[in-house]
Short mmCIF file of C-alpha atoms and ligand atoms in Angstrom, two decimals:
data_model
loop_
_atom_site.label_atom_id
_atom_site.label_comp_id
_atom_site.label_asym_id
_atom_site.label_seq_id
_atom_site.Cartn_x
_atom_site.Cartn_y
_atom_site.Cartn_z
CA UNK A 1 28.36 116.65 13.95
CA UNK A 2 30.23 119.67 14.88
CA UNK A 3 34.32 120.58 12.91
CA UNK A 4 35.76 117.59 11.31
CA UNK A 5 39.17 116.08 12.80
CA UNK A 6 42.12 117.92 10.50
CA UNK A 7 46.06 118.04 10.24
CA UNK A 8 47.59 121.64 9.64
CA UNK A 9 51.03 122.29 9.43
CA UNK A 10 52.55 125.06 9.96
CA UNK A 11 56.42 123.58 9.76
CA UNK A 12 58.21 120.62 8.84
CA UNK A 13 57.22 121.06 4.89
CA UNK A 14 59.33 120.11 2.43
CA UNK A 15 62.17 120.73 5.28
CA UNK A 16 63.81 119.29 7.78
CA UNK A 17 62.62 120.08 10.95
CA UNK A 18 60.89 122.89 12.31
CA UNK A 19 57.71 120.36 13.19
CA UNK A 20 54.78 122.78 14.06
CA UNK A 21 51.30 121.00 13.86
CA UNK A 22 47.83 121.82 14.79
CA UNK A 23 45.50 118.84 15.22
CA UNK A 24 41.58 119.67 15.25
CA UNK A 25 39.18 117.66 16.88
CA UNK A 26 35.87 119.13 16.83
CA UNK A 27 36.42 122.56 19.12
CA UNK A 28 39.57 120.89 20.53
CA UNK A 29 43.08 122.10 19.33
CA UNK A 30 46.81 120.77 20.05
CA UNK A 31 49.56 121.39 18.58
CA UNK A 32 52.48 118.61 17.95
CA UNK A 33 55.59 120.08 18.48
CA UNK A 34 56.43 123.81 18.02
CA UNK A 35 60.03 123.75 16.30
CA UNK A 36 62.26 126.22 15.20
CA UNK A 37 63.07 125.61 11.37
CA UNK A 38 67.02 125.26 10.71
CA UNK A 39 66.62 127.44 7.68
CA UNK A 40 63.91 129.64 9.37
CA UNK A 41 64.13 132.79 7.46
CA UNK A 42 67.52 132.25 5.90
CA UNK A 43 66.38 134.33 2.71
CA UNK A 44 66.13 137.44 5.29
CA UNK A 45 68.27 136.90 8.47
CA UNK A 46 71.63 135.30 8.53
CA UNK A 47 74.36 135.25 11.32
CA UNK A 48 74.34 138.85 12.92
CA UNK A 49 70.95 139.84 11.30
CA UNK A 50 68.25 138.75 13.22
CA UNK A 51 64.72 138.85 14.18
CA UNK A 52 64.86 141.80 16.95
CA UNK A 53 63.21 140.78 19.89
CA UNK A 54 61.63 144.22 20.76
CA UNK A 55 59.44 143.57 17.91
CA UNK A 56 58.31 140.78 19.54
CA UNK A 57 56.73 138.37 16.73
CA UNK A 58 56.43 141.83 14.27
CA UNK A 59 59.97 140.49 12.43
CA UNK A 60 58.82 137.12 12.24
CA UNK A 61 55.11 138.07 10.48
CA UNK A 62 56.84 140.11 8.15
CA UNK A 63 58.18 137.45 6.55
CA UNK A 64 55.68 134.43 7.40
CA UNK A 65 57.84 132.90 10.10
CA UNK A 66 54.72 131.98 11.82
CA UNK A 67 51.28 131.67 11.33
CA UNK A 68 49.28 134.37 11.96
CA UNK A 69 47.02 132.32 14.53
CA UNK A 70 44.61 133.81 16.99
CA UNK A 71 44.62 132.99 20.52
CA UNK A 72 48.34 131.18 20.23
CA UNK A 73 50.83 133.99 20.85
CA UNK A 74 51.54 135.33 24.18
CA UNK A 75 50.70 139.31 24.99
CA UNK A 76 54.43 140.62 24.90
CA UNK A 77 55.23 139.24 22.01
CA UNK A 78 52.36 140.98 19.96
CA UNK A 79 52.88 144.52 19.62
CA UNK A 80 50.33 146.66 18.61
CA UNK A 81 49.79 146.13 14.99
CA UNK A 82 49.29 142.51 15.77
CA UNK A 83 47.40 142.64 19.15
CA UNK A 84 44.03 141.87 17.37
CA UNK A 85 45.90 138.21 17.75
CA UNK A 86 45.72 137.81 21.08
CA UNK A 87 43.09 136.28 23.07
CA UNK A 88 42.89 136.55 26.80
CA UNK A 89 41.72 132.75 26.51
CA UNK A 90 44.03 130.82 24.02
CA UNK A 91 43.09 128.86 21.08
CA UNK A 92 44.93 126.17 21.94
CA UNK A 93 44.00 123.97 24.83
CA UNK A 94 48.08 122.38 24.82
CA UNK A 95 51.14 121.56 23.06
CA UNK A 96 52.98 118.27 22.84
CA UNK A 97 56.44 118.08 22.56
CA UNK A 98 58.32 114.80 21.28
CA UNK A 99 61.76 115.63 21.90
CA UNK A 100 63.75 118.61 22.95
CA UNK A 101 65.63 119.42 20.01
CA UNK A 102 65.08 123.11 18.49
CA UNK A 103 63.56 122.04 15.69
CA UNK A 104 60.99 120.31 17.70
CA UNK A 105 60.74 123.03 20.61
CA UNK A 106 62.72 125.92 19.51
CA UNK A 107 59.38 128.41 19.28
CA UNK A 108 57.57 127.72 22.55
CA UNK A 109 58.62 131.36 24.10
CA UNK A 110 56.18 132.64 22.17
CA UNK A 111 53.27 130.76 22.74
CA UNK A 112 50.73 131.79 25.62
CA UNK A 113 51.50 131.15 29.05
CA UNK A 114 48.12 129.92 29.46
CA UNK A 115 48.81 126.94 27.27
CA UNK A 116 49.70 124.01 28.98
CA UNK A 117 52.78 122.13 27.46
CA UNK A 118 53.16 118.41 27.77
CA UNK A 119 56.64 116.72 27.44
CA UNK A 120 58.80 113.70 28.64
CA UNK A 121 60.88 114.17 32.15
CA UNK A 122 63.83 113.91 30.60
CA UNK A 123 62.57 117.05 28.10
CA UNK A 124 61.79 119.03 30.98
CA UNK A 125 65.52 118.74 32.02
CA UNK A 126 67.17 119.66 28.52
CA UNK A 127 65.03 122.60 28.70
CA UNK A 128 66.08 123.77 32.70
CA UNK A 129 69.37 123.11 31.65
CA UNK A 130 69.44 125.46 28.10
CA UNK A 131 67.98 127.87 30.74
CA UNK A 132 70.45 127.95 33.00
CA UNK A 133 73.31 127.72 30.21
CA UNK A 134 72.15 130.24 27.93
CA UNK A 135 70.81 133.23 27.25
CA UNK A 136 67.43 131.37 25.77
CA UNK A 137 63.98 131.66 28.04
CA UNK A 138 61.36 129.28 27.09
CA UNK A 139 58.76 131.26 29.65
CA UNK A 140 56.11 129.99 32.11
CA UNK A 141 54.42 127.70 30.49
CA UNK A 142 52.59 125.40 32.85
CA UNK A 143 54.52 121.69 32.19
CA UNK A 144 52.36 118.39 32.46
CA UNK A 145 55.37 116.29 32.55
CA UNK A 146 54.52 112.17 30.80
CA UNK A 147 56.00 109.09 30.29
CA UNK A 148 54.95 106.03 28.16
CA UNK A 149 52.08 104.52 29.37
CA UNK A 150 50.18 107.44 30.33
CA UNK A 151 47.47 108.48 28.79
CA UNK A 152 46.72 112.58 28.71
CA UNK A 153 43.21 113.47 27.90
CA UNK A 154 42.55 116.78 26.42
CA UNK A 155 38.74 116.86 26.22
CA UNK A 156 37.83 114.14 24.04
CA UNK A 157 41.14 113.58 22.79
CA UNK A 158 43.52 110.80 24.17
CA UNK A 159 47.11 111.46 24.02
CA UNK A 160 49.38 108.16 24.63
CA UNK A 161 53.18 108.80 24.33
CA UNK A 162 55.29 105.88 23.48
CA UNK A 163 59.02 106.49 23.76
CA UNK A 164 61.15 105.72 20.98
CA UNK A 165 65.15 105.90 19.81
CA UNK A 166 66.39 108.86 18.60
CA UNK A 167 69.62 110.60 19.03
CA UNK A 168 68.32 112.66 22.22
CA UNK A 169 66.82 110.84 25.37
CA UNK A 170 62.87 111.48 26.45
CA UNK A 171 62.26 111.17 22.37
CA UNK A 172 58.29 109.93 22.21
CA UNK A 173 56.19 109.62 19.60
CA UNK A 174 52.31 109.54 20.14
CA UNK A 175 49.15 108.08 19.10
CA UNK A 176 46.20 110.47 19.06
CA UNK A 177 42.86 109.16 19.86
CA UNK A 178 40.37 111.71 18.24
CA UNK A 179 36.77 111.24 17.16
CA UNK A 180 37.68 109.59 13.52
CA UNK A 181 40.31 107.26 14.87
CA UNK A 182 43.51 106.94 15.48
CA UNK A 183 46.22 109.57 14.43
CA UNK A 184 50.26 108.50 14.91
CA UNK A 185 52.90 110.96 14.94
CA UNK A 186 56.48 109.93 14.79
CA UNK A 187 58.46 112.51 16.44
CA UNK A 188 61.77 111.62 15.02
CA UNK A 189 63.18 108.10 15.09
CA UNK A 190 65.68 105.24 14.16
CA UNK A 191 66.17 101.78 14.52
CA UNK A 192 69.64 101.15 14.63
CA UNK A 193 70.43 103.14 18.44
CA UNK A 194 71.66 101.28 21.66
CA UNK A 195 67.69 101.46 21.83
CA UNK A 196 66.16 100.08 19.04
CA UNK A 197 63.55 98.15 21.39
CA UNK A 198 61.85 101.37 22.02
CA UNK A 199 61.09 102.31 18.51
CA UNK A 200 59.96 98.43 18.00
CA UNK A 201 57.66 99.06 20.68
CA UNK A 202 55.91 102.18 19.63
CA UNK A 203 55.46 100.72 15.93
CA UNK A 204 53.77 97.53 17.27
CA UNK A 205 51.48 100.04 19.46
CA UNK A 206 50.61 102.34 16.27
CA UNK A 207 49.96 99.09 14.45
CA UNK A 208 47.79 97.93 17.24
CA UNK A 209 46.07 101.13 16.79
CA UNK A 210 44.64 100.87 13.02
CA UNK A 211 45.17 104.56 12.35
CA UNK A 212 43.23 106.92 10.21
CA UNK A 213 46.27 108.70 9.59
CA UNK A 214 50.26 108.58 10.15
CA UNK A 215 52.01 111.74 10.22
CA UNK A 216 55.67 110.57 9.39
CA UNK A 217 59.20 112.13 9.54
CA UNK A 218 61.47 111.72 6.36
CA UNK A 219 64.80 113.41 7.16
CA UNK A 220 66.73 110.24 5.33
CA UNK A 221 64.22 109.40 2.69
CA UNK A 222 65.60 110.93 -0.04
CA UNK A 223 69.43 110.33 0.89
CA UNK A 224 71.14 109.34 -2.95
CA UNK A 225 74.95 109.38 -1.86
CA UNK A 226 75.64 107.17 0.38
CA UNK A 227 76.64 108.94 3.54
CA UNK A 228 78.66 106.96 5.97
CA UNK A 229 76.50 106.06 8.79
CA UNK A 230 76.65 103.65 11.65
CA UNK A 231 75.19 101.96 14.07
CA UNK A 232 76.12 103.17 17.48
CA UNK A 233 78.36 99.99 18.56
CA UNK A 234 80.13 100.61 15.66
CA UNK A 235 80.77 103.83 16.31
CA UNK A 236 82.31 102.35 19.26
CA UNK A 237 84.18 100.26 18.06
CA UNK A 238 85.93 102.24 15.27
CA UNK A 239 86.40 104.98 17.94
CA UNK A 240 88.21 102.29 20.28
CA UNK A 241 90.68 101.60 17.07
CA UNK A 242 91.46 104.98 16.88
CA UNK A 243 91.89 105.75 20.47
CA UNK A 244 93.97 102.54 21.13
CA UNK A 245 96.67 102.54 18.22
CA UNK A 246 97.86 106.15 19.29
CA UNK A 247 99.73 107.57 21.96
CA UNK A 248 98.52 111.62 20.98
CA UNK A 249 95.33 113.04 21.76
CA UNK A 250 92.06 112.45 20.44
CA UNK A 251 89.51 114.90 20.13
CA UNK A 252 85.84 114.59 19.28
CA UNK A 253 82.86 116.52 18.57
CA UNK A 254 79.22 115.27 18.54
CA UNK A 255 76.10 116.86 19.41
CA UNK A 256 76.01 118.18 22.73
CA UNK A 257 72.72 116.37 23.93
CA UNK A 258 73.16 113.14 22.23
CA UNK A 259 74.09 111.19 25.74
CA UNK A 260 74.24 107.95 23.80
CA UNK A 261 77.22 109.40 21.78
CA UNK A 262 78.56 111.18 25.44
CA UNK A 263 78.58 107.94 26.53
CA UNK A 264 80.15 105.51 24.11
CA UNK A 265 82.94 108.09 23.85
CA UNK A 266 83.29 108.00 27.41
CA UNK A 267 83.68 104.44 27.36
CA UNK A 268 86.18 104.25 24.97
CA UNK A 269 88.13 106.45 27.00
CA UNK A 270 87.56 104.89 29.75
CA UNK A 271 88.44 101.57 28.37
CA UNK A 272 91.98 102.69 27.38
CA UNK A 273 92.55 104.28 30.22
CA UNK A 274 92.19 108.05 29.39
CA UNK A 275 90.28 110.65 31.13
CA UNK A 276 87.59 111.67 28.79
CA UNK A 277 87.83 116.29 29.26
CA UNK A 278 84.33 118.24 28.40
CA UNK A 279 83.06 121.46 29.19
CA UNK A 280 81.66 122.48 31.84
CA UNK A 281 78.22 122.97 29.51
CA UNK A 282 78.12 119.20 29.16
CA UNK A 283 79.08 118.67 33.32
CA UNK A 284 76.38 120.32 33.57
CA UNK A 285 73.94 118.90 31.46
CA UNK A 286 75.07 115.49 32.85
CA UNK A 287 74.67 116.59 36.26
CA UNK A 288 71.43 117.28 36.11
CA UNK A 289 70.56 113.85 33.85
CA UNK A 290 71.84 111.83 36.85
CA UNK A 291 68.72 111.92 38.18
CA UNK A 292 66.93 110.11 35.72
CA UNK A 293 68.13 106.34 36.42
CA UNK A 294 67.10 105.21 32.92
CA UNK A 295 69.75 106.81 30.96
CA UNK A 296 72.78 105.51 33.19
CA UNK A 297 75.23 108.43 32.89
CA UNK A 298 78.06 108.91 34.75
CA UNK A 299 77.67 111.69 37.60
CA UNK A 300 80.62 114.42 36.34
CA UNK A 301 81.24 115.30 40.19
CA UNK A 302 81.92 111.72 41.65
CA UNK A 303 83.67 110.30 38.20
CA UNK A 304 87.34 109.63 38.61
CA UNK A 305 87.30 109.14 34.46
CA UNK A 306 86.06 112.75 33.72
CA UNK A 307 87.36 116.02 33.89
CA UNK A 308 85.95 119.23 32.92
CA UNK A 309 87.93 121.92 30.73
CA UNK A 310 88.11 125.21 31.69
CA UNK A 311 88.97 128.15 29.12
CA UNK A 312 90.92 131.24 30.00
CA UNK A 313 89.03 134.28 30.91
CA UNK A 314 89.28 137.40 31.68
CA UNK A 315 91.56 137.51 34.63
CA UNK A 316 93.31 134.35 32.80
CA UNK A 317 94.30 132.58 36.27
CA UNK A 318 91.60 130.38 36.95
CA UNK A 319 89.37 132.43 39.43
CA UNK A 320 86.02 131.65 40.12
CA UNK A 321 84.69 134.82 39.99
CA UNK A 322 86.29 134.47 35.97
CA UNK A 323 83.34 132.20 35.78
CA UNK A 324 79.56 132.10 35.20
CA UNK A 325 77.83 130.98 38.35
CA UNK A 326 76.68 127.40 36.81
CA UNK A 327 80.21 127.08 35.77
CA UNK A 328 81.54 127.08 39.04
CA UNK A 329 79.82 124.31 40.24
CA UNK A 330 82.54 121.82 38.48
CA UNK A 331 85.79 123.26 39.27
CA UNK A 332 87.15 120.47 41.76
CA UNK A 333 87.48 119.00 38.60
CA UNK A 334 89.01 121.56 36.39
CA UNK A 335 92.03 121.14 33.90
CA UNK A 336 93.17 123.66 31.86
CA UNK A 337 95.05 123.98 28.63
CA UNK A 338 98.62 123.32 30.54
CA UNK A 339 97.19 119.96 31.93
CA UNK A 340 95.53 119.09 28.42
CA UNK A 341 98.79 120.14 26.84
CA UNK A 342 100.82 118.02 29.31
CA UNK A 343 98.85 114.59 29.30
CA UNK A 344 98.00 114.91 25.70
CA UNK A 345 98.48 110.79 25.54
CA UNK A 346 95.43 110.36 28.56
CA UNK A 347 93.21 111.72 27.44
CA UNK A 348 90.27 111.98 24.76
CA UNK A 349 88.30 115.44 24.35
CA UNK A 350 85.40 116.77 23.69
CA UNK A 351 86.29 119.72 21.42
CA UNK A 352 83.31 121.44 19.47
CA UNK A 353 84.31 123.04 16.39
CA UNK A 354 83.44 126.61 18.33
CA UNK A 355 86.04 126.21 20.70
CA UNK A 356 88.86 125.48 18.21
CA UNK A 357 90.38 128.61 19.35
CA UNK A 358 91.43 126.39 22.53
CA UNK A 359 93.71 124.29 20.37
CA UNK A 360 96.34 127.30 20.39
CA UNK A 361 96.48 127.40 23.78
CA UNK A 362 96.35 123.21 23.83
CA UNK A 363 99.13 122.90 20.79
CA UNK A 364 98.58 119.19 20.05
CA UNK A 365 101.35 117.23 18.88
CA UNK A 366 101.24 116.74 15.06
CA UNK A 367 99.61 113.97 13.84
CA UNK A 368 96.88 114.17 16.88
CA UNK A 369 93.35 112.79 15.71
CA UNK A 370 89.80 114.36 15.66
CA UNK A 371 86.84 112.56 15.17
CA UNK A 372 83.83 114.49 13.77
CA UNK A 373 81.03 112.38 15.31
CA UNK A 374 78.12 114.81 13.69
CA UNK A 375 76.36 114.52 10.40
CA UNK A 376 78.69 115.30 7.35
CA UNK A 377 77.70 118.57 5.53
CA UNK A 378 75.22 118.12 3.29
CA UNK A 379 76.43 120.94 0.43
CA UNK A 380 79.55 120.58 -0.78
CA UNK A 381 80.64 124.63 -0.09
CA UNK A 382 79.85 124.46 3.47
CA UNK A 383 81.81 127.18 4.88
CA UNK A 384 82.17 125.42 8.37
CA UNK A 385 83.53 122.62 7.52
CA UNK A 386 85.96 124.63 5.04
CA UNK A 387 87.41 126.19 8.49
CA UNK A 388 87.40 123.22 10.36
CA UNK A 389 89.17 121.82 7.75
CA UNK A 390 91.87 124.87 7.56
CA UNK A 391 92.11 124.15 11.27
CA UNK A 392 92.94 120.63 11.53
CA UNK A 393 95.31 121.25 8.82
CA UNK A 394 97.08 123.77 10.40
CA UNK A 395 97.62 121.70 13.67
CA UNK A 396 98.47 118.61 11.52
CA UNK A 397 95.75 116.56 13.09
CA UNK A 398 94.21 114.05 11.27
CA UNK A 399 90.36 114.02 10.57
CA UNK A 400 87.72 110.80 11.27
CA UNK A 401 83.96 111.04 10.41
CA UNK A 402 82.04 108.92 12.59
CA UNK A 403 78.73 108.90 12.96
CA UNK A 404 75.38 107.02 13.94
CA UNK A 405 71.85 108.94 12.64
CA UNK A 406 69.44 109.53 14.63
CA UNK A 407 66.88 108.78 12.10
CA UNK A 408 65.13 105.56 9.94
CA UNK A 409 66.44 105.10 6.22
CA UNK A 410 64.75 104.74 3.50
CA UNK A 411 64.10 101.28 3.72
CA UNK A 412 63.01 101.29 7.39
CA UNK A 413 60.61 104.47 7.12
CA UNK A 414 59.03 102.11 4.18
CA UNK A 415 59.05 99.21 6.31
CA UNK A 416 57.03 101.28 9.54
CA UNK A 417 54.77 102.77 6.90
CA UNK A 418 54.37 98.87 5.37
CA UNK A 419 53.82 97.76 9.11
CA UNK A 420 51.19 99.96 10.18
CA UNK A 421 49.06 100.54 7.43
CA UNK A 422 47.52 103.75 8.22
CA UNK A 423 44.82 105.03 5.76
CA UNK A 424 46.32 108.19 4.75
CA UNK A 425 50.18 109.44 5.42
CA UNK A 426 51.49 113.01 5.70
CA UNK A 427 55.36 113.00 5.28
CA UNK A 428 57.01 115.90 7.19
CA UNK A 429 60.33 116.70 8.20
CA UNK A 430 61.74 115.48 5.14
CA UNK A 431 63.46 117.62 1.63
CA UNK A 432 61.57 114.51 -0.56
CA UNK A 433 57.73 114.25 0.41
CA UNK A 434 57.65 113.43 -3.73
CA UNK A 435 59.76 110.09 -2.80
CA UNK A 436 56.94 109.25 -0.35
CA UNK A 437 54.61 109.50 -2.85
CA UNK A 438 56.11 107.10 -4.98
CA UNK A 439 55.94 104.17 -2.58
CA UNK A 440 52.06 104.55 -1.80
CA UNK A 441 49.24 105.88 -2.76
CA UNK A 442 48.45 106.63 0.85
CA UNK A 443 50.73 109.75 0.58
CA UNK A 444 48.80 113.01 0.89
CA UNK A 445 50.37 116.25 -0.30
CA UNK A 446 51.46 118.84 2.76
CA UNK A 447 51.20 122.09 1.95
CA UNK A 448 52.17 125.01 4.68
CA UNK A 449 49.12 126.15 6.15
CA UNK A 450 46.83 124.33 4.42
CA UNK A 451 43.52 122.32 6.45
CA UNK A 452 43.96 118.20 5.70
CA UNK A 453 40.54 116.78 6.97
CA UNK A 454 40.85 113.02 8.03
ZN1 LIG B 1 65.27 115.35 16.53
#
């Protein structure tokens, strides 16, 4: 027998997000995700202080950012202390994504251009689109692009993606046929979405699957105070309530890519007979997410219920050329602060806490509402929230938190774990591996960088 099968990770420990996993299989190597921690490097960089980019990965070793791998990184981003890392044939034969959040895909610039990455349609989209909406480049990575069902061989490995809910479409997790068995990998998932029948579905396939190993997330596992959470149609149908006993404006923030929350917030407009505003970011978005029939969004262009907000710029009347090319595309549809102002009682919008500037050109009627349809803050001095606090205040508009996770509780991560039996489980994405431990003796210890054999 050649290398064993083993489980490295090289993010996702003792954190929340940031997945980054290398799965052996003999000579073969994948990796599972390749994430972008939230709290990557906050003991050195904060804000304005940042990794510089013309020292390619240098800023990032300094601090152990990322592993030091051979064979992973592309050329430009070693410079010439590190080139001794690269390797005109990569280490890696490909990369898996589950999901297109940052935390799950936010480091794949830097990977080799040689390395093939795999992901979900709808994950090819969300990246296209942060392309052409942002400054960010993921670079030219050949895509393999999956759905569930398929089945992606990478030498003797057999890669089946299952799709499952989370609160982004194209979430998957996988099952990983090596040569010691089965290995399942969550991604990041819940039970309580508009589809719940997806995440049934891949846990009956990973129990179907007797695995050698589970690799599970654990963002909620060690939640003590109880934070109020939803389920999506109750999201709904609070929102609805508040919508429907006013006659000001509502405005609501949620996560830009969460198209389940887009969409129940467009319905409640719609179903009290406002126009529901967003940016031309999320027109966009939207507009390219038409495509995919499966997620049944409304197409921005041809919607008589949507509208897309425009900010002043520089010339401050409106001109295209004000306007960055992608931007352009929705203006047919523009309103602008005067319109928002003026129909204040039509119309529910999406207002992220970044453009609260906009409410001094809006100037909602006191006793307006905003809903905050995010997470809550999880530390009580969270400057952010401080400010958006101070902000609402000062306009007099009253504050709703409504929200639906995107991830399993407590009780449901136990139940999957309880369900599918696997032999040994390695708790990532999580603050409370130690609460894992106490409800199996399954639970292997993940340290960063550290070989598990299977
Ligand atoms: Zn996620």
């Amino acid at each position: 027998m050649g290398k064993k099968t083993a489980l490295t990770f090289y993010g996702g420990v003792n954190e929340i997000g940031g997945n980054k996993i290398l799965l052996e299989d003999g000579e073969v190597r994948i990796f599972l995700d390749f994430g972008q921690s939230f709290s990557m490097g906050a003991d050195y960089f904060t804000g304005w202080l940042a990794p510089r980019a013309i020292n390619g990965l240098g800023d990032y070793f300094e601090f152990n950012l990322l592993p030091k791998m051979k064979g992973v990184y592309s050329k430009e981003q070693l410079t010439e202390r590190f080139k001794h890392l690269f390797c005109a044939r990569p280490e890696i034969n490909a990369v898996f994504l589950s999901h297109a959040h940052i935390d799950h895909i936010g480091q794949i610039m830097f990977l080799s251009e040689k390395i093939p990455i795999h992901c979900g349609y709808g994950t090819k989209i969300f990246l296209e689109s942060m392309e052409e909406t942002s400054p960010v480049d993921f670079g030219n990575h050949p895509y393999e692009r999956f759905r569930t069902g398929h089945e992606i061989g990478v030498a003797q490995l057999v890669v089946e993606p299952i799709h499952v809910d989370h609160s982004i479409p194209a979430s998957y997790g996988f099952i990983i046929h090596t040569s010691e068995g089965a290995i399942v990998y969550t991604g990041d998932l819940r039970a309580h979405g508009p589809r719940k029948e997806m995440t049934e579905e891949f846990v009956e396939e990973a129990c179907g699957a007797d695995p050698v190993a589970m690799i599970t997330e654990g963002t909620r596992m060690g939640e003590t105070r109880r934070r109020r959470n939803y389920s999506e149609s109750k999201v709904k149908e609070l929102g609805d309530q508040i919508v429907s006993s006013t006659d000001k404006i509502v405005f609501a923030t949620h996560y830009g890519r969460d198209t389940d929350r887009f969409r129940t917030f467009y319905e409640i407009a719609k179903d009290n007979g406002r126009k529901l505003v967003i940016s031309p970011k999320t027109a966009h978005l939207l507009s390219r997410l038409v495509e995919d029939k499966h997620l049944r969004l409304p197409d921005p262009m041809k919607d008589e219920d949507i509208r897309v907000y425009y900010k002043r710029k520089r010339t401050g009347s409106f001109q295209e050329k004000d306007y960055y090319i992608w931007e352009r595309e929705f203006m047919d549809k523009m309103v602008t602060h005067e319109f928002v102002h003026e129909h204040q009682g039509e119309i529910v919008m999406d207002l992220d806490f970044y453009q609260f500037a906009e409410l001094v050109d809006i100037k909602p009627d006191p006793g307006s509402h905003f809903i905050h349809s995010m997470s809550e803050p999880f530390s009580e001095e969270d400057i952010e929230d401080e400010v958006m606090h101070n902000w609402l205040n000062h306009f007099k508009i009253v504050f709703h938190q409504l929200h639906a996770s995107g991830h399993l509780n407590r009780e449901q991560i136990i139940d999957v774990i309880n369900r599918v039996k696997p032999r040994k489980i390695f708790p990532i994405h999580t603050e409370s591996p130690q609460q894992f431990k106490a409800t199996s003796d399954r639970v292997h210890q993940v340290n960063y960088g550290r070989k598990c054999i299977i």
